[in-house]
Amino acid sequence: MNNSVSIVLAAFNGENFIREQLESIVDSEGFSSCVKEIIITDDGSSDKTIAIVEQIKRSRNLDCIKIVYNNQHGIINNFCNGLSYCSGEYIVLSDQDDIWEPKKITILKNALDKCTGNNIKVPALVFSDSMMVNECNEIISESFFKYNKINVRDDIKIQSLLTKNIAQGCVMMFNKALMERIDFSTKKHWVMHDWYLLLLASYLGRVCSVDNKLIRYRIHGNNALGFQKQNIFSKIASFNKIFQKYRIYIDKVINQACFFETEMNVKKNETLTASLFFKNETTFMRKIMSLYNFNYIKKRINYYRCLHHGVYEQGNHHE
């Protein structure tokens, strides 16, 4: 299927890296035959981001580039805004600061076709590994999966996906059949758009992965939060801060999981339990945190289940 791929690139003050990212996309193998459109969705950049995009569009005669603007702001809203303009049968998400490997489009497209058995009616998503680099494109880790202790075979199961995200949006390709199942009005319950897409595809259709590292995922000052590993002594010294952040985070995860269970009518043996947090955490400190918060997690699961079943209104019964 020629010219059937829509690419959504979310931009915000990305002048330092967006040229390299966009050129790596345009220079990809199969770009001219596969790609229908590149949707640049901008979240209100105040730097030269849009000027750079327009210069590349003119100099390389890329009429497929469409610039749209996100008025609601925020990363989830920005990607959702871009998705609303897509018309392709295949959709790829892109950050503004990474570098695509030359065969990314063709490998993911072939993998997605294989995943669905060429049945375009099956909701499906495929994702790859990535290489992690710093702002100078120097390697931090050869594998995002290994760095984050992701075991794809086990972690791709729904009960694992309820408590942890295993793939970045920037390494995903999914089909129109999956996008048509997204209810964008529910995004207030999502932790992240890519995580919710994984949940949907896993429960409604198919999720497949490829081992190839198909992007160079750039870690720098604006996105490094969460990738700065501390030793155990540093973590103990900042326990209170970590404790509060962990609770805020798991509250969002529980809300998303319980909402998803309700919306999809998930089977009882596949629903969220407090013990899943301990089981699915990958570091010693986070396992300790999940045990320490075990009763809190149980209460919050009960609260959000009641909330999403309409037992009481949001804003009440908080711990």
CSV table of C-alpha atoms in Angstrom, one decimal:
chain,number,residue,atom,x,y,z
A,1,MET,CA,0.0,0.0,0.0
A,2,ASN,CA,1.8,3.1,-1.2
A,3,ASN,CA,1.8,6.5,0.5
A,4,SER,CA,-0.2,5.2,3.4
A,5,VAL,CA,1.8,6.3,6.4
A,6,SER,CA,1.0,9.4,8.5
A,7,ILE,CA,3.8,10.7,10.7
A,8,VAL,CA,2.8,12.8,13.7
A,9,LEU,CA,5.7,14.9,15.1
A,10,ALA,CA,5.0,16.8,18.3
A,11,ALA,CA,7.0,20.0,18.5
A,12,PHE,CA,7.7,22.6,21.2
A,13,ASN,CA,10.7,24.9,21.3
A,14,GLY,CA,12.8,22.2,19.5
A,15,GLU,CA,15.1,24.4,17.5
A,16,ASN,CA,18.2,22.6,18.7
A,17,PHE,CA,17.3,19.2,17.4
A,18,ILE,CA,14.3,19.3,15.1
A,19,ARG,CA,16.3,19.7,11.9
A,20,GLU,CA,18.3,16.5,12.5
A,21,GLN,CA,15.1,14.7,13.5
A,22,LEU,CA,13.1,15.8,10.4
A,23,GLU,CA,16.0,15.1,8.0
A,24,SER,CA,16.4,11.6,9.4
A,25,ILE,CA,12.7,11.0,8.7
A,26,VAL,CA,12.8,12.4,5.2
A,27,ASP,CA,16.0,10.4,4.4
A,28,SER,CA,14.5,7.1,5.6
A,29,GLU,CA,14.4,4.1,3.3
A,30,GLY,CA,11.0,4.0,1.5
A,31,PHE,CA,10.0,7.5,2.6
A,32,SER,CA,8.8,8.7,-0.9
A,33,SER,CA,6.8,5.5,-1.5
A,34,CYS,CA,5.4,5.0,2.0
A,35,VAL,CA,4.8,8.3,3.6
A,36,LYS,CA,1.6,10.3,2.8
A,37,GLU,CA,2.0,13.1,5.3
A,38,ILE,CA,4.1,14.5,8.1
A,39,ILE,CA,1.9,16.4,10.6
A,40,ILE,CA,3.9,18.8,12.7
A,41,THR,CA,1.8,19.7,15.7
A,42,ASP,CA,3.2,22.7,17.5
A,43,ASP,CA,2.5,23.4,21.2
A,44,GLY,CA,3.2,27.1,21.0
A,45,SER,CA,6.9,27.3,20.3
A,46,SER,CA,8.5,30.7,20.9
A,47,ASP,CA,11.9,29.8,19.2
A,48,LYS,CA,12.8,29.0,15.6
A,49,THR,CA,11.2,25.6,15.5
A,50,ILE,CA,8.5,26.4,12.9
A,51,ALA,CA,10.9,28.5,10.8
A,52,ILE,CA,13.3,25.5,10.6
A,53,VAL,CA,10.4,23.2,9.6
A,54,GLU,CA,9.2,25.7,6.9
A,55,GLN,CA,12.8,26.1,5.6
A,56,ILE,CA,13.2,22.3,5.2
A,57,LYS,CA,9.8,22.0,3.6
A,58,ARG,CA,10.7,24.7,1.0
A,59,SER,CA,14.3,23.5,0.3
A,60,ARG,CA,13.3,19.9,-0.1
A,61,ASN,CA,10.0,20.5,-1.8
A,62,LEU,CA,8.1,18.5,0.8
A,63,ASP,CA,4.4,19.3,0.3
A,64,CYS,CA,3.6,16.4,2.5
A,65,ILE,CA,4.6,18.5,5.6
A,66,LYS,CA,1.6,20.0,7.3
A,67,ILE,CA,2.0,22.4,10.2
A,68,VAL,CA,-0.9,22.5,12.7
A,69,TYR,CA,-1.2,24.2,16.1
A,70,ASN,CA,-2.3,22.8,19.4
A,71,ASN,CA,-4.4,25.2,21.4
A,72,GLN,CA,-5.0,23.0,24.5
A,73,HIS,CA,-1.3,22.6,25.3
A,74,GLY,CA,0.5,19.7,27.0
A,75,ILE,CA,2.2,16.7,25.5
A,76,ILE,CA,-0.9,14.4,25.4
A,77,ASN,CA,-3.0,17.1,23.9
A,78,ASN,CA,-0.3,17.9,21.3
A,79,PHE,CA,-0.1,14.3,20.1
A,80,CYS,CA,-3.9,14.0,20.1
A,81,ASN,CA,-4.2,17.2,18.1
A,82,GLY,CA,-1.8,15.8,15.5
A,83,LEU,CA,-3.6,12.5,15.3
A,84,SER,CA,-6.8,14.3,14.5
A,85,TYR,CA,-5.3,15.4,11.2
A,86,CYS,CA,-4.1,11.9,10.1
A,87,SER,CA,-5.5,10.3,7.0
A,88,GLY,CA,-3.1,7.4,6.5
A,89,GLU,CA,-3.7,3.7,7.1
A,90,TYR,CA,-0.6,3.5,9.3
A,91,ILE,CA,0.4,6.1,11.9
A,92,VAL,CA,3.9,6.7,13.4
A,93,LEU,CA,4.6,9.0,16.3
A,94,SER,CA,7.8,11.1,16.5
A,95,ASP,CA,9.4,13.2,19.1
A,96,GLN,CA,11.3,16.4,17.9
A,97,ASP,CA,14.7,15.5,19.2
A,98,ASP,CA,15.5,11.9,18.2
A,99,ILE,CA,17.2,10.4,15.1
A,100,TRP,CA,15.5,7.7,13.1
A,101,GLU,CA,17.5,4.8,11.8
A,102,PRO,CA,17.2,4.6,7.9
A,103,LYS,CA,15.0,1.4,7.8
A,104,LYS,CA,12.6,2.4,10.6
A,105,ILE,CA,9.5,2.9,8.4
A,106,THR,CA,9.9,-0.2,6.3
A,107,ILE,CA,10.7,-2.5,9.2
A,108,LEU,CA,7.8,-1.3,11.3
A,109,LYS,CA,5.3,-1.4,8.4
A,110,ASN,CA,6.3,-4.9,7.4
A,111,ALA,CA,6.1,-6.0,11.1
A,112,LEU,CA,2.6,-4.5,11.5
A,113,ASP,CA,1.4,-6.2,8.3
A,114,LYS,CA,2.8,-9.5,9.6
A,115,CYS,CA,1.2,-8.9,13.1
A,116,THR,CA,-2.3,-8.4,11.5
A,117,GLY,CA,-1.9,-11.0,8.8
A,118,ASN,CA,-2.5,-8.1,6.4
A,119,ASN,CA,-6.0,-7.7,7.8
A,120,ILE,CA,-6.4,-3.9,8.1
A,121,LYS,CA,-9.5,-4.4,10.2
A,122,VAL,CA,-7.6,-5.8,13.2
A,123,PRO,CA,-6.5,-3.1,15.7
A,124,ALA,CA,-2.8,-3.5,16.0
A,125,LEU,CA,0.4,-1.8,17.2
A,126,VAL,CA,4.1,-2.7,16.8
A,127,PHE,CA,7.1,-1.2,18.5
A,128,SER,CA,10.8,-1.5,18.5
A,129,ASP,CA,13.8,-1.1,20.8
A,130,SER,CA,15.9,2.1,20.7
A,131,MET,CA,19.4,3.2,21.4
A,132,MET,CA,19.8,5.9,24.0
A,133,VAL,CA,22.1,8.8,23.3
A,134,ASN,CA,23.0,12.2,24.9
A,135,GLU,CA,22.5,15.6,23.3
A,136,CYS,CA,25.7,15.1,21.3
A,137,ASN,CA,24.5,11.8,19.9
A,138,GLU,CA,26.9,9.8,22.1
A,139,ILE,CA,25.6,6.4,23.2
A,140,ILE,CA,24.3,6.2,26.8
A,141,SER,CA,22.9,2.7,26.4
A,142,GLU,CA,22.7,0.3,23.4
A,143,SER,CA,19.2,-0.8,24.4
A,144,PHE,CA,16.2,1.0,26.0
A,145,PHE,CA,14.8,-2.4,26.8
A,146,LYS,CA,17.9,-3.5,28.7
A,147,TYR,CA,18.4,-0.1,30.4
A,148,ASN,CA,14.8,-0.3,31.8
A,149,LYS,CA,14.9,-4.0,32.5
A,150,ILE,CA,12.0,-4.7,30.0
A,151,ASN,CA,11.2,-8.3,29.2
A,152,VAL,CA,9.0,-7.9,26.2
A,153,ARG,CA,7.6,-11.4,26.2
A,154,ASP,CA,6.3,-11.1,29.8
A,155,ASP,CA,5.7,-7.4,30.0
A,156,ILE,CA,3.5,-7.3,26.9
A,157,LYS,CA,0.7,-9.0,28.9
A,158,ILE,CA,-2.2,-6.9,30.0
A,159,GLN,CA,-1.6,-7.3,33.7
A,160,SER,CA,1.9,-6.0,33.3
A,161,LEU,CA,0.8,-3.2,31.0
A,162,LEU,CA,-1.7,-2.0,33.7
A,163,THR,CA,1.2,-1.0,36.0
A,164,LYS,CA,4.0,-0.1,33.6
A,165,ASN,CA,4.6,1.3,30.2
A,166,ILE,CA,7.2,-0.7,28.1
A,167,ALA,CA,7.5,1.3,24.9
A,168,GLN,CA,8.0,4.9,23.9
A,169,GLY,CA,5.5,6.4,21.5
A,170,CYS,CA,8.4,7.4,19.3
A,171,VAL,CA,9.1,3.7,18.5
A,172,MET,CA,5.5,2.8,17.7
A,173,MET,CA,3.5,2.3,14.5
A,174,PHE,CA,-0.2,1.5,14.7
A,175,ASN,CA,-3.0,1.2,12.2
A,176,LYS,CA,-6.1,3.1,11.4
A,177,ALA,CA,-8.2,0.3,12.9
A,178,LEU,CA,-6.7,1.0,16.3
A,179,MET,CA,-6.9,4.8,16.0
A,180,GLU,CA,-10.6,4.5,15.3
A,181,ARG,CA,-11.0,2.8,18.7
A,182,ILE,CA,-9.5,5.7,20.6
A,183,ASP,CA,-11.9,7.9,22.5
A,184,PHE,CA,-10.0,11.1,22.8
A,185,SER,CA,-12.6,12.5,25.3
A,186,THR,CA,-11.1,10.1,27.9
A,187,LYS,CA,-7.6,11.5,27.7
A,188,LYS,CA,-7.8,13.1,31.1
A,189,HIS,CA,-7.6,9.6,32.5
A,190,TRP,CA,-4.4,8.6,30.6
A,191,VAL,CA,-1.0,8.7,32.2
A,192,MET,CA,0.5,9.0,28.7
A,193,HIS,CA,-0.9,8.6,25.2
A,194,ASP,CA,1.5,5.9,24.2
A,195,TRP,CA,0.8,3.8,27.3
A,196,TYR,CA,-3.0,4.0,26.7
A,197,LEU,CA,-2.4,3.0,23.0
A,198,LEU,CA,-0.5,-0.1,24.2
A,199,LEU,CA,-3.4,-1.0,26.5
A,200,LEU,CA,-6.0,-0.6,23.8
A,201,ALA,CA,-4.0,-2.6,21.3
A,202,SER,CA,-3.2,-5.3,23.8
A,203,TYR,CA,-6.8,-5.8,24.8
A,204,LEU,CA,-8.7,-5.1,21.5
A,205,GLY,CA,-6.3,-6.5,19.0
A,206,ARG,CA,-2.6,-7.3,18.7
A,207,VAL,CA,0.7,-6.0,19.9
A,208,CYS,CA,4.0,-7.1,18.4
A,209,SER,CA,7.6,-6.0,18.8
A,210,VAL,CA,10.8,-6.0,16.9
A,211,ASP,CA,14.3,-6.2,18.4
A,212,ASN,CA,15.8,-3.7,16.1
A,213,LYS,CA,16.9,-0.4,17.6
A,214,LEU,CA,15.1,1.9,15.2
A,215,ILE,CA,15.7,5.3,16.7
A,216,ARG,CA,18.5,7.0,18.6
A,217,TYR,CA,16.5,8.3,21.6
A,218,ARG,CA,18.1,11.5,22.8
A,219,ILE,CA,18.3,12.2,26.5
A,220,HIS,CA,19.0,15.9,27.3
A,221,GLY,CA,18.2,18.6,29.8
A,222,ASN,CA,14.6,19.0,28.8
A,223,ASN,CA,13.6,15.3,28.9
A,224,ALA,CA,16.2,13.7,31.2
A,225,LEU,CA,13.9,13.5,34.2
A,226,GLY,CA,13.4,9.8,35.1
A,227,PHE,CA,16.6,8.7,33.3
A,228,GLN,CA,19.0,10.0,35.9
A,229,LYS,CA,19.9,7.0,37.9
A,230,GLN,CA,20.9,7.5,41.6
A,231,ASN,CA,22.8,5.2,43.8
A,232,ILE,CA,21.0,3.6,46.8
A,233,PHE,CA,22.5,6.1,49.3
A,234,SER,CA,21.3,9.1,47.3
A,235,LYS,CA,17.8,7.6,47.1
A,236,ILE,CA,17.7,7.0,50.9
A,237,ALA,CA,18.8,10.6,51.6
A,238,SER,CA,15.9,11.9,49.4
A,239,PHE,CA,13.3,9.3,50.6
A,240,ASN,CA,10.6,11.8,51.5
A,241,LYS,CA,10.7,13.4,48.1
A,242,ILE,CA,10.7,10.1,46.3
A,243,PHE,CA,7.9,8.9,48.5
A,244,GLN,CA,5.6,11.8,47.5
A,245,LYS,CA,6.5,11.5,43.8
A,246,TYR,CA,5.8,7.8,43.9
A,247,ARG,CA,2.4,8.3,45.4
A,248,ILE,CA,1.5,10.9,42.8
A,249,TYR,CA,2.7,8.6,40.0
A,250,ILE,CA,0.9,5.5,41.2
A,251,ASP,CA,-2.3,7.4,41.7
A,252,LYS,CA,-2.3,8.3,38.0
A,253,VAL,CA,-1.4,4.7,37.1
A,254,ILE,CA,-4.3,3.3,39.2
A,255,ASN,CA,-6.7,5.9,37.8
A,256,GLN,CA,-5.8,4.9,34.2
A,257,ALA,CA,-5.9,1.2,34.9
A,258,CYS,CA,-9.3,1.3,36.7
A,259,PHE,CA,-10.8,3.5,34.0
A,260,PHE,CA,-9.5,1.1,31.3
A,261,GLU,CA,-10.9,-1.9,33.1
A,262,THR,CA,-14.3,-0.2,33.3
A,263,GLU,CA,-14.3,1.0,29.7
A,264,MET,CA,-13.2,-2.3,28.2
A,265,ASN,CA,-15.0,-4.6,30.7
A,266,VAL,CA,-11.7,-6.4,31.5
A,267,LYS,CA,-12.0,-9.9,32.8
A,268,LYS,CA,-11.7,-10.1,36.6
A,269,ASN,CA,-8.6,-12.4,36.4
A,270,GLU,CA,-6.9,-9.7,34.3
A,271,THR,CA,-7.7,-6.7,36.5
A,272,LEU,CA,-5.4,-4.6,38.6
A,273,THR,CA,-4.3,-5.7,42.1
A,274,ALA,CA,-1.9,-4.1,44.6
A,275,SER,CA,0.5,-7.0,44.4
A,276,LEU,CA,1.0,-6.3,40.7
A,277,PHE,CA,2.9,-3.1,41.5
A,278,PHE,CA,5.5,-5.1,43.5
A,279,LYS,CA,5.7,-7.9,40.9
A,280,ASN,CA,6.2,-5.5,38.0
A,281,GLU,CA,8.6,-3.0,39.6
A,282,THR,CA,12.2,-3.5,38.3
A,283,THR,CA,14.4,-1.8,40.9
A,284,PHE,CA,14.9,-2.6,44.5
A,285,MET,CA,13.9,0.8,45.7
A,286,ARG,CA,10.6,0.8,43.8
A,287,LYS,CA,9.8,-2.7,45.1
A,288,ILE,CA,10.3,-1.4,48.6
A,289,MET,CA,8.1,1.6,47.8
A,290,SER,CA,5.3,-0.6,46.5
A,291,LEU,CA,5.4,-2.7,49.6
A,292,TYR,CA,5.5,0.3,51.9
A,293,ASN,CA,2.4,1.7,50.0
A,294,PHE,CA,0.6,-1.6,49.7
A,295,ASN,CA,-2.4,-0.6,51.8
A,296,TYR,CA,-2.6,2.8,50.2
A,297,ILE,CA,-2.6,1.2,46.7
A,298,LYS,CA,-5.4,-1.2,47.7
A,299,LYS,CA,-7.5,1.8,48.9
A,300,ARG,CA,-6.9,3.8,45.8
A,301,ILE,CA,-7.8,0.9,43.6
A,302,ASN,CA,-11.1,0.6,45.4
A,303,TYR,CA,-11.7,4.3,45.2
A,304,TYR,CA,-11.1,4.6,41.5
A,305,ARG,CA,-13.1,1.4,40.7
A,306,CYS,CA,-16.0,3.0,42.6
A,307,LEU,CA,-15.5,6.3,40.8
A,308,HIS,CA,-15.4,4.8,37.3
A,309,HIS,CA,-18.5,2.7,38.1
A,310,GLY,CA,-20.3,5.8,39.2
A,311,VAL,CA,-20.6,4.9,42.9
A,312,TYR,CA,-19.5,8.4,43.9
A,313,GLU,CA,-18.3,11.6,42.4
A,314,GLN,CA,-14.7,12.5,41.7
A,315,GLY,CA,-13.2,14.7,44.4
A,316,ASN,CA,-14.7,12.8,47.3
A,317,HIS,CA,-13.3,10.0,49.4
A,318,HIS,CA,-9.7,10.9,48.9
A,319,GLU,CA,-7.3,9.5,51.5
